[in-house]
Amino acid sequence: MSEPSPQRHGPRPAIPDYQRQEQLGSLWTAVPEPARRRYRPSGAFWRHRAVRAVAVITLLALCGLLILALVRDQTGTQGFLVGLGLAVLPVPLLMAAFRWLDRVEPGPWRNLLFSFAWGACAAALVAIIANSFATRWIATATADPAGAESLGATVIAPVVEESAKAAAVLLIFLFRRRDFTGLVDGVVIAGFTATGFAFTENILYLGSAFGEDQYNGSSGLASVTAATFFVRIVLSPFAHPLFTVLTGIGFGLAATAGRRQRLRRFVLPPLGLALAMGMHALWNGSSSVFGPYGFYAVYGIFMVPVFALLTWLVIWSRQRELRTVSLELPAYAAAGWLTPAAPRALSSMRARKVARDFAARTYGPRAGRAVGEYEAFATSLAFLRHRAQRGVVGPDFTERERELLHHLWQRREVAGPSLTYAARATGRVRVPPPHIDYDGYNPYRQ
């Protein structure tokens, strides 16, 4: 998960004394279950996690049923099934790509599934209803249906759709703040939301194209369905994610702001949303504004370079995350909580995989999973310490640090040797050459 550049801004938190770990281990045997480990004051009925989860699931399910009925009404049953079959093709690839970006400290799947469901159900429903209402109102007010369609696609749709998708990013930013810590988190959450929205929109477009082909008797590569599939699925599956990622970057940068940077928190998310709307409007209006070849011009001159730039930015941010790990964890290694080679292994994705594979091969599958958990907890510890040094975390820093150290201490016996082996195997630490006994047998020695 994303972290800011590892800069030094103030005094660093003290490291707990490792010499007390045996004593702490006996004390921590009474640590509550994970769901109850942090202070949770009693509250009203609607504040309970289960109640909120049921409310969110119910809301998304109702939105899903409504959007299903609307899309099926516009495409017909056959068109809906064809659109569904074709629209689902890019979804696993996009989800895997965004999940890959989040490999350093993966966020919980519940946030990503919520984002996808919000985009596919709630945001798509709002977009269909609001876009249709606005277009009809403009057509009635201006008596120009063609102009209303063009204005709706170029101006109304970008504002409505990007705002609806941004709502998912805002909700996770507000209510899952501990899981939303930087730029990569914003990109991944926005990407999943936009992937869900594009999935539903593609069902509508591809299903409508199939219905048009059935009416005209078209088929094969010359059909409207084939052309729509090429443009939306093959040529530009990243279009909606690219727009909404700008909103995610705004929220991600706001998440890294310190307590004295309140202006940054309030300015960057709306700025990212405005850029997303602007890029979306340029994309939708490319043909009507720049002529019949405007779509290809905008695609080649603007969209592809921006996509490449944002991809580089996210990968670079992920490398900064690894540098944060390499700079923050040596303090815990010096205090004895980690082996000396562990910080170097944990700052390399390749070394992490080698450690998991070594543990699974040597000690069994459960050991491999334990090493993976150790890597995740150690990464969270590094980011927690970095945020504390920048004044971003709250007063519960000590409690959260102790909890993470407890998890590391529980898995130290299998994780320590595995990470040491991985650091040496991948060249992260220098291995001294083996000692050669020259005093043994030597045919040249007299």
PDB file of N, CA and C in Angstrom, residues 52-136:
ATOM      1  N   ARG A  52     -23.867  -2.322   9.815  1.00  0.00           N
ATOM      2  CA  ARG A  52     -23.429  -1.506   8.682  1.00  0.00           C
ATOM      3  C   ARG A  52     -23.131  -2.373   7.464  1.00  0.00           C
ATOM      4  N   ALA A  53     -22.524  -3.542   7.699  1.00  0.00           N
ATOM      5  CA  ALA A  53     -22.220  -4.433   6.576  1.00  0.00           C
ATOM      6  C   ALA A  53     -23.498  -4.912   5.899  1.00  0.00           C
ATOM      7  N   VAL A  54     -24.503  -5.290   6.700  1.00  0.00           N
ATOM      8  CA  VAL A  54     -25.774  -5.740   6.121  1.00  0.00           C
ATOM      9  C   VAL A  54     -26.446  -4.603   5.355  1.00  0.00           C
ATOM     10  N   ALA A  55     -26.376  -3.389   5.891  1.00  0.00           N
ATOM     11  CA  ALA A  55     -26.990  -2.248   5.206  1.00  0.00           C
ATOM     12  C   ALA A  55     -26.315  -1.981   3.863  1.00  0.00           C
ATOM     13  N   VAL A  56     -24.974  -2.036   3.842  1.00  0.00           N
ATOM     14  CA  VAL A  56     -24.245  -1.788   2.594  1.00  0.00           C
ATOM     15  C   VAL A  56     -24.549  -2.877   1.570  1.00  0.00           C
ATOM     16  N   ILE A  57     -24.512  -4.134   2.001  1.00  0.00           N
ATOM     17  CA  ILE A  57     -24.785  -5.243   1.079  1.00  0.00           C
ATOM     18  C   ILE A  57     -26.196  -5.151   0.531  1.00  0.00           C
ATOM     19  N   THR A  58     -27.158  -4.817   1.403  1.00  0.00           N
ATOM     20  CA  THR A  58     -28.549  -4.686   0.944  1.00  0.00           C
ATOM     21  C   THR A  58     -28.695  -3.564  -0.074  1.00  0.00           C
ATOM     22  N   LEU A  59     -28.056  -2.427   0.198  1.00  0.00           N
ATOM     23  CA  LEU A  59     -28.128  -1.299  -0.732  1.00  0.00           C
ATOM     24  C   LEU A  59     -27.544  -1.670  -2.092  1.00  0.00           C
ATOM     25  N   LEU A  60     -26.365  -2.296  -2.088  1.00  0.00           N
ATOM     26  CA  LEU A  60     -25.738  -2.676  -3.355  1.00  0.00           C
ATOM     27  C   LEU A  60     -26.544  -3.740  -4.081  1.00  0.00           C
ATOM     28  N   ALA A  61     -27.144  -4.665  -3.325  1.00  0.00           N
ATOM     29  CA  ALA A  61     -27.962  -5.698  -3.959  1.00  0.00           C
ATOM     30  C   ALA A  61     -29.190  -5.083  -4.633  1.00  0.00           C
ATOM     31  N   LEU A  62     -29.837  -4.136  -3.971  1.00  0.00           N
ATOM     32  CA  LEU A  62     -30.990  -3.464  -4.580  1.00  0.00           C
ATOM     33  C   LEU A  62     -30.583  -2.684  -5.829  1.00  0.00           C
ATOM     34  N   CYS A  63     -29.444  -1.986  -5.745  1.00  0.00           N
ATOM     35  CA  CYS A  63     -28.945  -1.276  -6.923  1.00  0.00           C
ATOM     36  C   CYS A  63     -28.638  -2.249  -8.052  1.00  0.00           C
ATOM     37  N   GLY A  64     -28.077  -3.413  -7.699  1.00  0.00           N
ATOM     38  CA  GLY A  64     -27.781  -4.417  -8.717  1.00  0.00           C
ATOM     39  C   GLY A  64     -29.024  -4.933  -9.401  1.00  0.00           C
ATOM     40  N   LEU A  65     -30.059  -5.188  -8.630  1.00  0.00           N
ATOM     41  CA  LEU A  65     -31.317  -5.665  -9.226  1.00  0.00           C
ATOM     42  C   LEU A  65     -31.932  -4.608 -10.137  1.00  0.00           C
ATOM     43  N   LEU A  66     -31.901  -3.345  -9.705  1.00  0.00           N
ATOM     44  CA  LEU A  66     -32.463  -2.278 -10.525  1.00  0.00           C
ATOM     45  C   LEU A  66     -31.665  -2.084 -11.816  1.00  0.00           C
ATOM     46  N   ILE A  67     -30.328  -2.094 -11.711  1.00  0.00           N
ATOM     47  CA  ILE A  67     -29.521  -1.903 -12.914  1.00  0.00           C
ATOM     48  C   ILE A  67     -29.676  -3.090 -13.847  1.00  0.00           C
ATOM     49  N   LEU A  68     -29.843  -4.284 -13.284  1.00  0.00           N
ATOM     50  CA  LEU A  68     -30.071  -5.468 -14.101  1.00  0.00           C
ATOM     51  C   LEU A  68     -31.369  -5.337 -14.897  1.00  0.00           C
ATOM     52  N   ALA A  69     -32.424  -4.868 -14.217  1.00  0.00           N
ATOM     53  CA  ALA A  69     -33.706  -4.704 -14.899  1.00  0.00           C
ATOM     54  C   ALA A  69     -33.629  -3.626 -15.980  1.00  0.00           C
ATOM     55  N   LEU A  70     -32.939  -2.511 -15.698  1.00  0.00           N
ATOM     56  CA  LEU A  70     -32.835  -1.430 -16.675  1.00  0.00           C
ATOM     57  C   LEU A  70     -32.043  -1.856 -17.906  1.00  0.00           C
ATOM     58  N   VAL A  71     -30.897  -2.520 -17.690  1.00  0.00           N
ATOM     59  CA  VAL A  71     -30.073  -2.942 -18.819  1.00  0.00           C
ATOM     60  C   VAL A  71     -30.792  -3.998 -19.641  1.00  0.00           C
ATOM     61  N   ARG A  72     -31.429  -4.938 -18.985  1.00  0.00           N
ATOM     62  CA  ARG A  72     -32.164  -5.979 -19.714  1.00  0.00           C
ATOM     63  C   ARG A  72     -33.327  -5.380 -20.495  1.00  0.00           C
ATOM     64  N   ASP A  73     -33.960  -4.338 -19.931  1.00  0.00           N
ATOM     65  CA  ASP A  73     -35.069  -3.687 -20.633  1.00  0.00           C
ATOM     66  C   ASP A  73     -34.575  -2.994 -21.902  1.00  0.00           C
ATOM     67  N   GLN A  74     -33.354  -2.455 -21.891  1.00  0.00           N
ATOM     68  CA  GLN A  74     -32.831  -1.747 -23.054  1.00  0.00           C
ATOM     69  C   GLN A  74     -32.192  -2.674 -24.082  1.00  0.00           C
ATOM     70  N   THR A  75     -31.685  -3.824 -23.644  1.00  0.00           N
ATOM     71  CA  THR A  75     -30.973  -4.708 -24.565  1.00  0.00           C
ATOM     72  C   THR A  75     -31.760  -5.958 -24.948  1.00  0.00           C
ATOM     73  N   GLY A  76     -32.745  -6.323 -24.160  1.00  0.00           N
ATOM     74  CA  GLY A  76     -33.428  -7.597 -24.370  1.00  0.00           C
ATOM     75  C   GLY A  76     -32.640  -8.728 -23.714  1.00  0.00           C
ATOM     76  N   THR A  77     -33.291  -9.866 -23.554  1.00  0.00           N
ATOM     77  CA  THR A  77     -32.646 -10.976 -22.860  1.00  0.00           C
ATOM     78  C   THR A  77     -31.427 -11.480 -23.624  1.00  0.00           C
ATOM     79  N   GLN A  78     -31.568 -11.695 -24.929  1.00  0.00           N
ATOM     80  CA  GLN A  78     -30.433 -12.186 -25.715  1.00  0.00           C
ATOM     81  C   GLN A  78     -29.281 -11.178 -25.730  1.00  0.00           C
ATOM     82  N   GLY A  79     -29.620  -9.922 -25.938  1.00  0.00           N
ATOM     83  CA  GLY A  79     -28.587  -8.898 -25.947  1.00  0.00           C
ATOM     84  C   GLY A  79     -27.881  -8.789 -24.601  1.00  0.00           C
ATOM     85  N   PHE A  80     -28.660  -8.932 -23.522  1.00  0.00           N
ATOM     86  CA  PHE A  80     -28.059  -8.873 -22.193  1.00  0.00           C
ATOM     87  C   PHE A  80     -27.066 -10.008 -21.988  1.00  0.00           C
ATOM     88  N   LEU A  81     -27.437 -11.219 -22.382  1.00  0.00           N
ATOM     89  CA  LEU A  81     -26.551 -12.362 -22.198  1.00  0.00           C
ATOM     90  C   LEU A  81     -25.289 -12.237 -23.048  1.00  0.00           C
ATOM     91  N   VAL A  82     -25.433 -11.778 -24.283  1.00  0.00           N
ATOM     92  CA  VAL A  82     -24.262 -11.583 -25.140  1.00  0.00           C
ATOM     93  C   VAL A  82     -23.362 -10.482 -24.563  1.00  0.00           C
ATOM     94  N   GLY A  83     -23.972  -9.373 -24.155  1.00  0.00           N
ATOM     95  CA  GLY A  83     -23.189  -8.282 -23.572  1.00  0.00           C
ATOM     96  C   GLY A  83     -22.477  -8.713 -22.303  1.00  0.00           C
ATOM     97  N   LEU A  84     -23.162  -9.497 -21.475  1.00  0.00           N
ATOM     98  CA  LEU A  84     -22.550  -9.981 -20.246  1.00  0.00           C
ATOM     99  C   LEU A  84     -21.351 -10.877 -20.541  1.00  0.00           C
ATOM    100  N   GLY A  85     -21.504 -11.787 -21.493  1.00  0.00           N
ATOM    101  CA  GLY A  85     -20.412 -12.695 -21.829  1.00  0.00           C
ATOM    102  C   GLY A  85     -19.189 -11.979 -22.377  1.00  0.00           C
ATOM    103  N   LEU A  86     -19.410 -10.920 -23.168  1.00  0.00           N
ATOM    104  CA  LEU A  86     -18.282 -10.186 -23.741  1.00  0.00           C
ATOM    105  C   LEU A  86     -17.694  -9.169 -22.761  1.00  0.00           C
ATOM    106  N   ALA A  87     -18.544  -8.554 -21.948  1.00  0.00           N
ATOM    107  CA  ALA A  87     -18.074  -7.508 -21.025  1.00  0.00           C
ATOM    108  C   ALA A  87     -17.241  -8.075 -19.891  1.00  0.00           C
ATOM    109  N   VAL A  88     -17.427  -9.338 -19.548  1.00  0.00           N
ATOM    110  CA  VAL A  88     -16.699  -9.910 -18.423  1.00  0.00           C
ATOM    111  C   VAL A  88     -15.246 -10.240 -18.787  1.00  0.00           C
ATOM    112  N   LEU A  89     -14.918 -10.272 -20.073  1.00  0.00           N
ATOM    113  CA  LEU A  89     -13.584 -10.716 -20.496  1.00  0.00           C
ATOM    114  C   LEU A  89     -12.446  -9.873 -19.929  1.00  0.00           C
ATOM    115  N   PRO A  90     -12.510  -8.536 -19.972  1.00  0.00           N
ATOM    116  CA  PRO A  90     -11.360  -7.763 -19.452  1.00  0.00           C
ATOM    117  C   PRO A  90     -11.340  -7.612 -17.942  1.00  0.00           C
ATOM    118  N   VAL A  91     -12.415  -7.993 -17.269  1.00  0.00           N
ATOM    119  CA  VAL A  91     -12.497  -7.741 -15.822  1.00  0.00           C
ATOM    120  C   VAL A  91     -11.398  -8.462 -15.043  1.00  0.00           C
ATOM    121  N   PRO A  92     -11.180  -9.777 -15.228  1.00  0.00           N
ATOM    122  CA  PRO A  92     -10.107 -10.427 -14.459  1.00  0.00           C
ATOM    123  C   PRO A  92      -8.732  -9.828 -14.723  1.00  0.00           C
ATOM    124  N   LEU A  93      -8.464  -9.427 -15.969  1.00  0.00           N
ATOM    125  CA  LEU A  93      -7.155  -8.849 -16.286  1.00  0.00           C
ATOM    126  C   LEU A  93      -6.952  -7.507 -15.578  1.00  0.00           C
ATOM    127  N   LEU A  94      -7.983  -6.668 -15.588  1.00  0.00           N
ATOM    128  CA  LEU A  94      -7.875  -5.368 -14.927  1.00  0.00           C
ATOM    129  C   LEU A  94      -7.743  -5.528 -13.413  1.00  0.00           C
ATOM    130  N   MET A  95      -8.542  -6.424 -12.836  1.00  0.00           N
ATOM    131  CA  MET A  95      -8.468  -6.639 -11.394  1.00  0.00           C
ATOM    132  C   MET A  95      -7.095  -7.189 -10.997  1.00  0.00           C
ATOM    133  N   ALA A  96      -6.567  -8.121 -11.795  1.00  0.00           N
ATOM    134  CA  ALA A  96      -5.249  -8.681 -11.497  1.00  0.00           C
ATOM    135  C   ALA A  96      -4.163  -7.615 -11.604  1.00  0.00           C
ATOM    136  N   ALA A  97      -4.290  -6.714 -12.584  1.00  0.00           N
ATOM    137  CA  ALA A  97      -3.293  -5.655 -12.755  1.00  0.00           C
ATOM    138  C   ALA A  97      -3.286  -4.711 -11.554  1.00  0.00           C
ATOM    139  N   PHE A  98      -4.472  -4.303 -11.104  1.00  0.00           N
ATOM    140  CA  PHE A  98      -4.522  -3.398  -9.952  1.00  0.00           C
ATOM    141  C   PHE A  98      -4.093  -4.103  -8.674  1.00  0.00           C
ATOM    142  N   ARG A  99      -4.426  -5.377  -8.546  1.00  0.00           N
ATOM    143  CA  ARG A  99      -3.993  -6.112  -7.365  1.00  0.00           C
ATOM    144  C   ARG A  99      -2.474  -6.284  -7.356  1.00  0.00           C
ATOM    145  N   TRP A 100      -1.889  -6.444  -8.520  1.00  0.00           N
ATOM    146  CA  TRP A 100      -0.438  -6.564  -8.612  1.00  0.00           C
ATOM    147  C   TRP A 100       0.249  -5.295  -8.126  1.00  0.00           C
ATOM    148  N   LEU A 101      -0.332  -4.144  -8.433  1.00  0.00           N
ATOM    149  CA  LEU A 101       0.240  -2.882  -7.971  1.00  0.00           C
ATOM    150  C   LEU A 101       0.238  -2.777  -6.449  1.00  0.00           C
ATOM    151  N   ASP A 102      -0.651  -3.523  -5.799  1.00  0.00           N
ATOM    152  CA  ASP A 102      -0.839  -3.430  -4.354  1.00  0.00           C
ATOM    153  C   ASP A 102      -0.134  -4.550  -3.600  1.00  0.00           C
ATOM    154  N   ARG A 103       0.905  -5.151  -4.207  1.00  0.00           N
ATOM    155  CA  ARG A 103       1.524  -6.329  -3.630  1.00  0.00           C
ATOM    156  C   ARG A 103       2.382  -6.044  -2.401  1.00  0.00           C
ATOM    157  N   VAL A 104       2.903  -4.833  -2.257  1.00  0.00           N
ATOM    158  CA  VAL A 104       3.797  -4.548  -1.138  1.00  0.00           C
ATOM    159  C   VAL A 104       3.066  -4.710   0.187  1.00  0.00           C
ATOM    160  N   GLU A 105       1.932  -4.059   0.339  1.00  0.00           N
ATOM    161  CA  GLU A 105       1.067  -4.235   1.508  1.00  0.00           C
ATOM    162  C   GLU A 105      -0.370  -4.321   1.005  1.00  0.00           C
ATOM    163  N   PRO A 106      -0.806  -5.510   0.591  1.00  0.00           N
ATOM    164  CA  PRO A 106      -2.130  -5.647  -0.025  1.00  0.00           C
ATOM    165  C   PRO A 106      -3.239  -5.194   0.916  1.00  0.00           C
ATOM    166  N   GLY A 107      -4.168  -4.417   0.359  1.00  0.00           N
ATOM    167  CA  GLY A 107      -5.332  -4.020   1.129  1.00  0.00           C
ATOM    168  C   GLY A 107      -6.325  -5.153   1.239  1.00  0.00           C
ATOM    169  N   PRO A 108      -7.247  -5.075   2.180  1.00  0.00           N
ATOM    170  CA  PRO A 108      -8.229  -6.152   2.353  1.00  0.00           C
ATOM    171  C   PRO A 108      -9.156  -6.272   1.152  1.00  0.00           C
ATOM    172  N   TRP A 109      -9.486  -7.500   0.830  1.00  0.00           N
ATOM    173  CA  TRP A 109     -10.355  -7.751  -0.318  1.00  0.00           C
ATOM    174  C   TRP A 109     -11.740  -7.145  -0.136  1.00  0.00           C
ATOM    175  N   ARG A 110     -12.189  -7.020   1.107  1.00  0.00           N
ATOM    176  CA  ARG A 110     -13.547  -6.492   1.309  1.00  0.00           C
ATOM    177  C   ARG A 110     -13.658  -5.068   0.761  1.00  0.00           C
ATOM    178  N   ASN A 111     -12.594  -4.276   0.871  1.00  0.00           N
ATOM    179  CA  ASN A 111     -12.629  -2.922   0.316  1.00  0.00           C
ATOM    180  C   ASN A 111     -12.678  -2.950  -1.205  1.00  0.00           C
ATOM    181  N   LEU A 112     -11.907  -3.851  -1.809  1.00  0.00           N
ATOM    182  CA  LEU A 112     -11.864  -3.923  -3.265  1.00  0.00           C
ATOM    183  C   LEU A 112     -13.173  -4.459  -3.833  1.00  0.00           C
ATOM    184  N   LEU A 113     -13.746  -5.467  -3.177  1.00  0.00           N
ATOM    185  CA  LEU A 113     -15.029  -6.000  -3.645  1.00  0.00           C
ATOM    186  C   LEU A 113     -16.143  -4.973  -3.478  1.00  0.00           C
ATOM    187  N   PHE A 114     -16.096  -4.209  -2.383  1.00  0.00           N
ATOM    188  CA  PHE A 114     -17.066  -3.129  -2.224  1.00  0.00           C
ATOM    189  C   PHE A 114     -16.918  -2.108  -3.346  1.00  0.00           C
ATOM    190  N   SER A 115     -15.675  -1.756  -3.671  1.00  0.00           N
ATOM    191  CA  SER A 115     -15.441  -0.762  -4.723  1.00  0.00           C
ATOM    192  C   SER A 115     -15.974  -1.262  -6.062  1.00  0.00           C
ATOM    193  N   PHE A 116     -15.673  -2.514  -6.394  1.00  0.00           N
ATOM    194  CA  PHE A 116     -16.155  -3.064  -7.657  1.00  0.00           C
ATOM    195  C   PHE A 116     -17.681  -3.092  -7.693  1.00  0.00           C
ATOM    196  N   ALA A 117     -18.289  -3.555  -6.597  1.00  0.00           N
ATOM    197  CA  ALA A 117     -19.752  -3.632  -6.555  1.00  0.00           C
ATOM    198  C   ALA A 117     -20.385  -2.246  -6.623  1.00  0.00           C
ATOM    199  N   TRP A 118     -19.756  -1.268  -5.971  1.00  0.00           N
ATOM    200  CA  TRP A 118     -20.287   0.098  -6.037  1.00  0.00           C
ATOM    201  C   TRP A 118     -20.247   0.609  -7.476  1.00  0.00           C
ATOM    202  N   GLY A 119     -19.130   0.400  -8.148  1.00  0.00           N
ATOM    203  CA  GLY A 119     -19.044   0.861  -9.527  1.00  0.00           C
ATOM    204  C   GLY A 119     -20.024   0.157 -10.440  1.00  0.00           C
ATOM    205  N   ALA A 120     -20.159  -1.174 -10.285  1.00  0.00           N
ATOM    206  CA  ALA A 120     -21.021  -1.950 -11.178  1.00  0.00           C
ATOM    207  C   ALA A 120     -22.495  -1.727 -10.902  1.00  0.00           C
ATOM    208  N   CYS A 121     -22.860  -1.444  -9.658  1.00  0.00           N
ATOM    209  CA  CYS A 121     -24.277  -1.356  -9.291  1.00  0.00           C
ATOM    210  C   CYS A 121     -24.707   0.084  -8.988  1.00  0.00           C
ATOM    211  N   ALA A 122     -24.188   0.652  -7.898  1.00  0.00           N
ATOM    212  CA  ALA A 122     -24.661   1.962  -7.463  1.00  0.00           C
ATOM    213  C   ALA A 122     -24.272   3.068  -8.436  1.00  0.00           C
ATOM    214  N   ALA A 123     -22.986   3.145  -8.810  1.00  0.00           N
ATOM    215  CA  ALA A 123     -22.550   4.221  -9.707  1.00  0.00           C
ATOM    216  C   ALA A 123     -23.195   4.097 -11.077  1.00  0.00           C
ATOM    217  N   ALA A 124     -23.294   2.867 -11.586  1.00  0.00           N
ATOM    218  CA  ALA A 124     -23.925   2.676 -12.897  1.00  0.00           C
ATOM    219  C   ALA A 124     -25.398   3.050 -12.864  1.00  0.00           C
ATOM    220  N   LEU A 125     -26.090   2.717 -11.774  1.00  0.00           N
ATOM    221  CA  LEU A 125     -27.506   3.072 -11.666  1.00  0.00           C
ATOM    222  C   LEU A 125     -27.686   4.582 -11.629  1.00  0.00           C
ATOM    223  N   VAL A 126     -26.872   5.263 -10.831  1.00  0.00           N
ATOM    224  CA  VAL A 126     -26.958   6.732 -10.764  1.00  0.00           C
ATOM    225  C   VAL A 126     -26.674   7.344 -12.126  1.00  0.00           C
ATOM    226  N   ALA A 127     -25.674   6.794 -12.828  1.00  0.00           N
ATOM    227  CA  ALA A 127     -25.305   7.349 -14.131  1.00  0.00           C
ATOM    228  C   ALA A 127     -26.425   7.186 -15.144  1.00  0.00           C
ATOM    229  N   ILE A 128     -27.026   6.005 -15.213  1.00  0.00           N
ATOM    230  CA  ILE A 128     -28.099   5.774 -16.192  1.00  0.00           C
ATOM    231  C   ILE A 128     -29.279   6.690 -15.930  1.00  0.00           C
ATOM    232  N   ILE A 129     -29.696   6.785 -14.676  1.00  0.00           N
ATOM    233  CA  ILE A 129     -30.871   7.601 -14.348  1.00  0.00           C
ATOM    234  C   ILE A 129     -30.569   9.087 -14.545  1.00  0.00           C
ATOM    235  N   ALA A 130     -29.437   9.556 -14.008  1.00  0.00           N
ATOM    236  CA  ALA A 130     -29.123  10.988 -14.080  1.00  0.00           C
ATOM    237  C   ALA A 130     -28.825  11.430 -15.506  1.00  0.00           C
ATOM    238  N   ASN A 131     -28.087  10.635 -16.266  1.00  0.00           N
ATOM    239  CA  ASN A 131     -27.775  11.006 -17.644  1.00  0.00           C
ATOM    240  C   ASN A 131     -29.036  11.073 -18.495  1.00  0.00           C
ATOM    241  N   SER A 132     -29.917  10.087 -18.332  1.00  0.00           N
ATOM    242  CA  SER A 132     -31.157  10.072 -19.112  1.00  0.00           C
ATOM    243  C   SER A 132     -32.037  11.272 -18.760  1.00  0.00           C
ATOM    244  N   PHE A 133     -32.164  11.559 -17.470  1.00  0.00           N
ATOM    245  CA  PHE A 133     -32.994  12.688 -17.046  1.00  0.00           C
ATOM    246  C   PHE A 133     -32.431  14.001 -17.568  1.00  0.00           C
ATOM    247  N   ALA A 134     -31.115  14.189 -17.434  1.00  0.00           N
ATOM    248  CA  ALA A 134     -30.506  15.444 -17.864  1.00  0.00           C
ATOM    249  C   ALA A 134     -30.602  15.635 -19.371  1.00  0.00           C
ATOM    250  N   THR A 135     -30.390  14.563 -20.121  1.00  0.00           N
ATOM    251  CA  THR A 135     -30.466  14.675 -21.581  1.00  0.00           C
ATOM    252  C   THR A 135     -31.878  15.014 -22.033  1.00  0.00           C
ATOM    253  N   ARG A 136     -32.877  14.357 -21.441  1.00  0.00           N
ATOM    254  CA  ARG A 136     -34.271  14.660 -21.813  1.00  0.00           C
ATOM    255  C   ARG A 136     -34.642  16.088 -21.436  1.00  0.00           C
TER     256      ARG A 136
END
